[in-house]
Coordinates of C-alpha atoms in Angstrom, one line a residue:
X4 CA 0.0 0.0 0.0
X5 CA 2.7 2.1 1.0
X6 CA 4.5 2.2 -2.9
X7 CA 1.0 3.1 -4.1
X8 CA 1.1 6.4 -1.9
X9 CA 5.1 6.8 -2.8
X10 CA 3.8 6.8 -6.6
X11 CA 0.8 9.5 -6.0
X12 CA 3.0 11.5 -4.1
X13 CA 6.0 11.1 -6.8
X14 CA 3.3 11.9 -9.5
X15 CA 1.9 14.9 -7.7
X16 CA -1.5 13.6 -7.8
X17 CA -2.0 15.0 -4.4
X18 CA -6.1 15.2 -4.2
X19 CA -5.8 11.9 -4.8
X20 CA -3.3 10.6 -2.0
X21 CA -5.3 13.0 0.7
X22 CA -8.4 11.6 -0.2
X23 CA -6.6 7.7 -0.4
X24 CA -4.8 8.5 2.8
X25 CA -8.2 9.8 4.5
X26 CA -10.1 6.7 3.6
X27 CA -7.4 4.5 5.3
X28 CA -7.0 6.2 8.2
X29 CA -10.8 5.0 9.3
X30 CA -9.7 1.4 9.4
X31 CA -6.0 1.8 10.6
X32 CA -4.2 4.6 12.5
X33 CA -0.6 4.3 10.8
X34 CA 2.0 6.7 11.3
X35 CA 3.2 6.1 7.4
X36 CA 0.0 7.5 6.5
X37 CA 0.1 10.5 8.7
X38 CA 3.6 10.9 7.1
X39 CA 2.2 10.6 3.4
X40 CA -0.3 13.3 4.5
X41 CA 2.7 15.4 5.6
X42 CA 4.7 15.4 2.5
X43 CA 1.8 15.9 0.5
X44 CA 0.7 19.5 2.1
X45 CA 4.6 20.1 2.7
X46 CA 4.3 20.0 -1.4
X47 CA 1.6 21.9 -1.7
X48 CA 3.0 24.8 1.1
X49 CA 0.2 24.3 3.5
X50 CA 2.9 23.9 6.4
X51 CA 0.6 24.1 9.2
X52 CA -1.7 21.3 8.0
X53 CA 1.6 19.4 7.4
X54 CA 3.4 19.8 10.8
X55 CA 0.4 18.7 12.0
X56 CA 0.4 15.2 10.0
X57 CA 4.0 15.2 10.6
X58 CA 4.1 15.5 14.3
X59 CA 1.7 12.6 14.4
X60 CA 4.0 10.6 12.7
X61 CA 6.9 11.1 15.3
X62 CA 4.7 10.2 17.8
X63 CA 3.5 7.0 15.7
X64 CA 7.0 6.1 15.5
X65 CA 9.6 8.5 17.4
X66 CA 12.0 6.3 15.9
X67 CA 12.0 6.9 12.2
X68 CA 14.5 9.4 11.3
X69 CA 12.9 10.1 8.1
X70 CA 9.5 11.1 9.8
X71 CA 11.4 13.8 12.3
X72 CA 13.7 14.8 9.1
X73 CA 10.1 16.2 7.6
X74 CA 9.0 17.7 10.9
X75 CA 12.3 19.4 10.9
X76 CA 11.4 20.8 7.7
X77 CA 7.8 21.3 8.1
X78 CA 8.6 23.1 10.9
X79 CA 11.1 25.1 9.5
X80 CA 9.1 26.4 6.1
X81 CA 6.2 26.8 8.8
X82 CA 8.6 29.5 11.0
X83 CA 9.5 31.2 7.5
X84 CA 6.0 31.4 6.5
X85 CA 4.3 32.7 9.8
X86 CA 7.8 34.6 11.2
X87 CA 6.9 32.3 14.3
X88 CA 10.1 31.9 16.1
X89 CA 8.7 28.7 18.4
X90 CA 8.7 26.5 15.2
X91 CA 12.2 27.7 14.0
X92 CA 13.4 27.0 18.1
X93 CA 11.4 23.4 17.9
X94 CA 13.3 22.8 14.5
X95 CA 16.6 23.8 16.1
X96 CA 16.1 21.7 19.1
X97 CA 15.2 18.7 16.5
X98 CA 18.1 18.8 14.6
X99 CA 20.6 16.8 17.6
X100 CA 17.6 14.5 18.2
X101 CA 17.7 13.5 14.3
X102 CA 21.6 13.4 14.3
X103 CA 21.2 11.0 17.7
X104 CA 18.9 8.8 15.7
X105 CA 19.9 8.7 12.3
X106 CA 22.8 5.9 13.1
X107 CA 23.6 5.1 9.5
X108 CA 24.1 9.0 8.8
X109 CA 21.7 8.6 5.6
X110 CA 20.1 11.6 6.1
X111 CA 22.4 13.9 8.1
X112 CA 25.7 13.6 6.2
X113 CA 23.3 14.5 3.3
X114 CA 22.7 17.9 1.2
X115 CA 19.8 18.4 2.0
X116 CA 19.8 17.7 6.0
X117 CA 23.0 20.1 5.6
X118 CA 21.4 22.8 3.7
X119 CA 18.4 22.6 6.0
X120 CA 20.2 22.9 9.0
X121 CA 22.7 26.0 7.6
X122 CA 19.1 27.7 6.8
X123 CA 18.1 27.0 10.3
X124 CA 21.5 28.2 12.2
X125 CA 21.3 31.2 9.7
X126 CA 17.7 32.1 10.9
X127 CA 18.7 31.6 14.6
X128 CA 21.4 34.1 14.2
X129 CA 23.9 31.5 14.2
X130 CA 26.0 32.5 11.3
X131 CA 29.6 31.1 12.0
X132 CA 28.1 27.8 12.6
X133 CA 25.6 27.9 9.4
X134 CA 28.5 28.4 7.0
X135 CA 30.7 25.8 8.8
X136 CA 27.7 23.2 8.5
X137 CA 27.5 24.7 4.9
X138 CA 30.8 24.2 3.7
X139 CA 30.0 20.5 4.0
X140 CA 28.0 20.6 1.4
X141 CA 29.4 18.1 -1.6
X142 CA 27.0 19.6 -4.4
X143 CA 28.4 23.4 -4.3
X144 CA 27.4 24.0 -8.0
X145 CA 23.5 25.8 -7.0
X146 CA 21.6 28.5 -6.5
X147 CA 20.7 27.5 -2.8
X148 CA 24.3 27.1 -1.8
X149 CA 25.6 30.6 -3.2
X150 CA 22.7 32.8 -2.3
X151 CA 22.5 31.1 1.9
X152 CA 26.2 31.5 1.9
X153 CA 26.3 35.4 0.5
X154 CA 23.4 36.1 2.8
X155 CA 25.8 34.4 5.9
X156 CA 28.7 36.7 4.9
X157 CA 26.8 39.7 4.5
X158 CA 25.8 38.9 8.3
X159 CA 29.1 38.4 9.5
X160 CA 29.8 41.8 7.7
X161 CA 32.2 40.2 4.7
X162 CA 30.5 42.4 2.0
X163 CA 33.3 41.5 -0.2
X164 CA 33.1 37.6 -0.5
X165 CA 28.8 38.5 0.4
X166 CA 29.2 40.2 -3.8
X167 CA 31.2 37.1 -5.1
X168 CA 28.9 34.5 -3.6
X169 CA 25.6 36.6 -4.8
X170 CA 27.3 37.2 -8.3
X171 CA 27.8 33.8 -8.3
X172 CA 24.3 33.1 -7.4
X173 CA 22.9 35.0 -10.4
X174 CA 24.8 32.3 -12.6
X175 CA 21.9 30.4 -12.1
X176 CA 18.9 32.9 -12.2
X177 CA 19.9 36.1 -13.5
X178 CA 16.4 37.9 -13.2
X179 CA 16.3 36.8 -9.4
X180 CA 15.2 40.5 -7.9
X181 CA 16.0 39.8 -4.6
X182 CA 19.5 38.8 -5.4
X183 CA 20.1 41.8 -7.3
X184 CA 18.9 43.8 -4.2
X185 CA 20.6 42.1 -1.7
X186 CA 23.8 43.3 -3.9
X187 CA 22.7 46.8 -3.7
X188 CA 22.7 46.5 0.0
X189 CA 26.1 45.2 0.1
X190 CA 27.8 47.4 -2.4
X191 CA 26.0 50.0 0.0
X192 CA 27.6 48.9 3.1
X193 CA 31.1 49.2 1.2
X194 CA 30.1 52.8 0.2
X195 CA 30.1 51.6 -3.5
X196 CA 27.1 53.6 -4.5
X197 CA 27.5 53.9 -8.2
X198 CA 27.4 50.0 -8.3
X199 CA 24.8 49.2 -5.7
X200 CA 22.5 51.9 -8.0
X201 CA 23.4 49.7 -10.7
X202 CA 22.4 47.0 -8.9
X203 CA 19.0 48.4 -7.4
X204 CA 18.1 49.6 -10.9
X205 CA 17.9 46.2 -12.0
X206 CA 16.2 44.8 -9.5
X207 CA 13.2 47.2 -9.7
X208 CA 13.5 46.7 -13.7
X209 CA 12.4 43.1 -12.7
X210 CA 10.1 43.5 -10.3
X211 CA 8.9 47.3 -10.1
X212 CA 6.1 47.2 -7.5
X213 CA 8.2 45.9 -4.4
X214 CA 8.2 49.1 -2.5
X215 CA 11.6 48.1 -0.9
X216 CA 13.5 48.1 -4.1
X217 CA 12.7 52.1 -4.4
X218 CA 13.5 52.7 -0.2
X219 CA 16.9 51.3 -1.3
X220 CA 17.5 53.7 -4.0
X221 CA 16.7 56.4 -1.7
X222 CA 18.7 55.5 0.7
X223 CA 22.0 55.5 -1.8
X224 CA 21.2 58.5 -2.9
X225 CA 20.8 60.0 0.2
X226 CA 24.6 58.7 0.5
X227 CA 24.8 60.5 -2.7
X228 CA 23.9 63.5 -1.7
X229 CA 20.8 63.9 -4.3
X230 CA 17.6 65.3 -2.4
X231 CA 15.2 65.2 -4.8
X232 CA 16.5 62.0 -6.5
X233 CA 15.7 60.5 -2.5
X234 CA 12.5 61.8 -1.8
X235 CA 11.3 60.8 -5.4
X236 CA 12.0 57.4 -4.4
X237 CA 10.5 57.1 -1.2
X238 CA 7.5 58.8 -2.3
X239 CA 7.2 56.2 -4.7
X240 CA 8.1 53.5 -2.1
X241 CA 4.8 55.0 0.0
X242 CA 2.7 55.1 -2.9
X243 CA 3.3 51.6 -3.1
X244 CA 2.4 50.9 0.6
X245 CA 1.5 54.1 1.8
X246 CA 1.5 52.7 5.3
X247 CA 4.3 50.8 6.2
X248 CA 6.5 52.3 9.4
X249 CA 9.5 51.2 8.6
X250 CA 9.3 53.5 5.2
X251 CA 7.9 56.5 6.9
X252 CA 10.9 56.1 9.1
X253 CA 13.0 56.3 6.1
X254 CA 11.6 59.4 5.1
X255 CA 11.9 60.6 8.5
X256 CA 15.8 59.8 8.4
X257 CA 16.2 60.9 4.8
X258 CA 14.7 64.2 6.0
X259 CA 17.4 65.1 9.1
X260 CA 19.7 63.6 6.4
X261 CA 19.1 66.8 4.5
X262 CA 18.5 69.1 7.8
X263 CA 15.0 69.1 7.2
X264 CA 13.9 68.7 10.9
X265 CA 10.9 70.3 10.9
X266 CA 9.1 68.0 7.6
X267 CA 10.7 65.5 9.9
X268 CA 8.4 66.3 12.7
X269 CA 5.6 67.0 10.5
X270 CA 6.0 63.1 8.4
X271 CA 6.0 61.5 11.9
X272 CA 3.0 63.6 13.5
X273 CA 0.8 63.0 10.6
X274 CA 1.8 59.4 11.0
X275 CA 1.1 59.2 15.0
X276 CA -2.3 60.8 14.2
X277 CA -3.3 58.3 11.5
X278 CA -1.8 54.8 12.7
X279 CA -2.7 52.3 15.4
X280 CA -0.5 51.5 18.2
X281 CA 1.5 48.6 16.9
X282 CA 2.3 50.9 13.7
X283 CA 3.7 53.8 15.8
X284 CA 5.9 51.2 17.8
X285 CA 7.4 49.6 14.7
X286 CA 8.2 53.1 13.8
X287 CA 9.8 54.0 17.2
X288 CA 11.7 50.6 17.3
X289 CA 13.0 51.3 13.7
X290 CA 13.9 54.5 14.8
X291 CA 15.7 53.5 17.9
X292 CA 18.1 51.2 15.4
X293 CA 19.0 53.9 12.9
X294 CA 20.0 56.2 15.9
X295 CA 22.5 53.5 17.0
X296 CA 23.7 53.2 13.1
X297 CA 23.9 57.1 12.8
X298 CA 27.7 58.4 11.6
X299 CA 27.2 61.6 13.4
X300 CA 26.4 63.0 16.5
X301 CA 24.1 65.3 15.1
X302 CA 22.4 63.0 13.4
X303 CA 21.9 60.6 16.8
X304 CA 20.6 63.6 18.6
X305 CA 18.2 64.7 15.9
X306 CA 16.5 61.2 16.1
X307 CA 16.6 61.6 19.7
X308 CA 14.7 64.5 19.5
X309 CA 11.9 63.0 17.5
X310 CA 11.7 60.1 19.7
X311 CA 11.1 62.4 22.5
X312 CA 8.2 64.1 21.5
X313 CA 6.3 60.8 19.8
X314 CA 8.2 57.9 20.9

């Protein structure tokens, strides 16, 4: 019975297995089931109905390293999906209990266990020990492995080898957006503004309606110096998602940038007036970490002012 699911699921005839699956499960409660169940809503991204499935499987049989291997992953894609940091904790907790359990190292001396658990140690903040457990990858040649591993250096602050690993990335999908962005940022960071405009141009050319694309560019050419060339850009940002804090706090910044306290005030008490609590904190909290970024002193105690009065 089993190889009949293994085929639906290999043929992606998914209505079918759930519906098979559900039939079966009112004669016989078997964790394989449970765990065809699993794979099949992993498949079709409905995590949550998945980790469900999944967990019952583990608990059918806490033995099988293949059924905690998908909870691990279930799990995972679940903590992306819903920014819940409990599943992304329960998947890092999981992955010693799989290495403990998988004697014949099948699964965890294998790409993708390893990839998984980089992504994980990367989302915990763990990046020295995501690119060690990276680097054991044996299949280096893909997108997976060049884009985690840029996004790990440009967390540990290596813009440099962060640009090789992203250029090497876009070997394999040159019209990937947020790839192109994520080179802005680090060409930023190195004060290479000419090429992170390049860089930010194209990834707006490709996808012109992400309202973070056009923040970027203002923020470069704030570095730049250009004024107008900024606020056109985060107007069109807010346009976009008129709003979001975190680009009003932008504006707010991009404003002092150009000593123009007073707008500053003005963008943030319009914003108090119209937003809901958790709006105005987001702002404040965004606020709080471009003070501790701020180059000058006048700039730190210009945000400090604003924060007075609203935050």
């Amino acid at each position: 019975m089993n190889n009949d699911l293994e085929e639906l699921l290999k043929e992606g005839k998914y209505d079918e297995l759930e519906n098979k699956i559900t039939q079966l499960l009112k004669t016989r409660d078997d964790p394989a089931y449970h765990y065809y169940l699993a794979l099949s809503y992993f498949f079709r991204k409905k995590y949550s109905k998945g980790y469900k499935e999944a967990l019952k499987a583990v608990r059918g049989s806490p033995e099988n390293p293949i059924y905690l291997f998908t909870l691990i992953k279930i799990a995972y894609n679940l903590s992306r999906e819903t920014s819940n940091d409990k599943r992304l904790k329960e998947a890092y907790n999981l992955l010693s209990k799989l290495e403990a359990l998988d004697k014949e190292k099948k699964i965890v001396e294998s790409d993708e266990y390893l990839l998984l658990k980089s992504n994980i140690l990367y989302d915990m903040g763990m990046y020295d020990e995501g690119l060690k457990e990276l680097e054991k990858i044996k299949n280096k040649d893909a997108l997976d492995y060049f884009k985690l591993k840029a996004d790990i250096l440009y967390n540990l602050k290596r813009y440099s080898e962060a640009i090789e690993n992203y250029n090497q990335a876009l070997k394999y999908d040159p019209n990937n957006s947020e790839i192109h962005y994520a080179l802005a940022l680090s060409y930023e960071k190195l004060n290479k503004t000419d090429e992170a405009i390049g860089e930010i141009e194209k990834a707006i050319n490709i996808d012109p309606e992400n309202p973070y694309y056009y923040e970027e560019k203002s923020k470069i050419l704030t570095l730049k110096g250009d004024k107008d060339g900024a606020m056109e850009n985060i107007e069109k940002a807010l346009s976009i998602d008129p709003d979001n804090p975190l680009l009003i706090s932008t504006k707010i910044f991009i404003l002092l940038s150009f000593n123009l306290k007073d707008k500053a005030l003005n963008v943030l008490k319009e914003f108090s007036e119209g937003s809901v609590k958790e709006e105005m904190e987001a702002l404040c909290e965004d606020l709080e970490a471009r003070k501790a970024e701020a180059k000058s002193q006048e700039m730190k105690d210009s945000i400090e002012e604003i924060q007075l009065k609203y935050c």
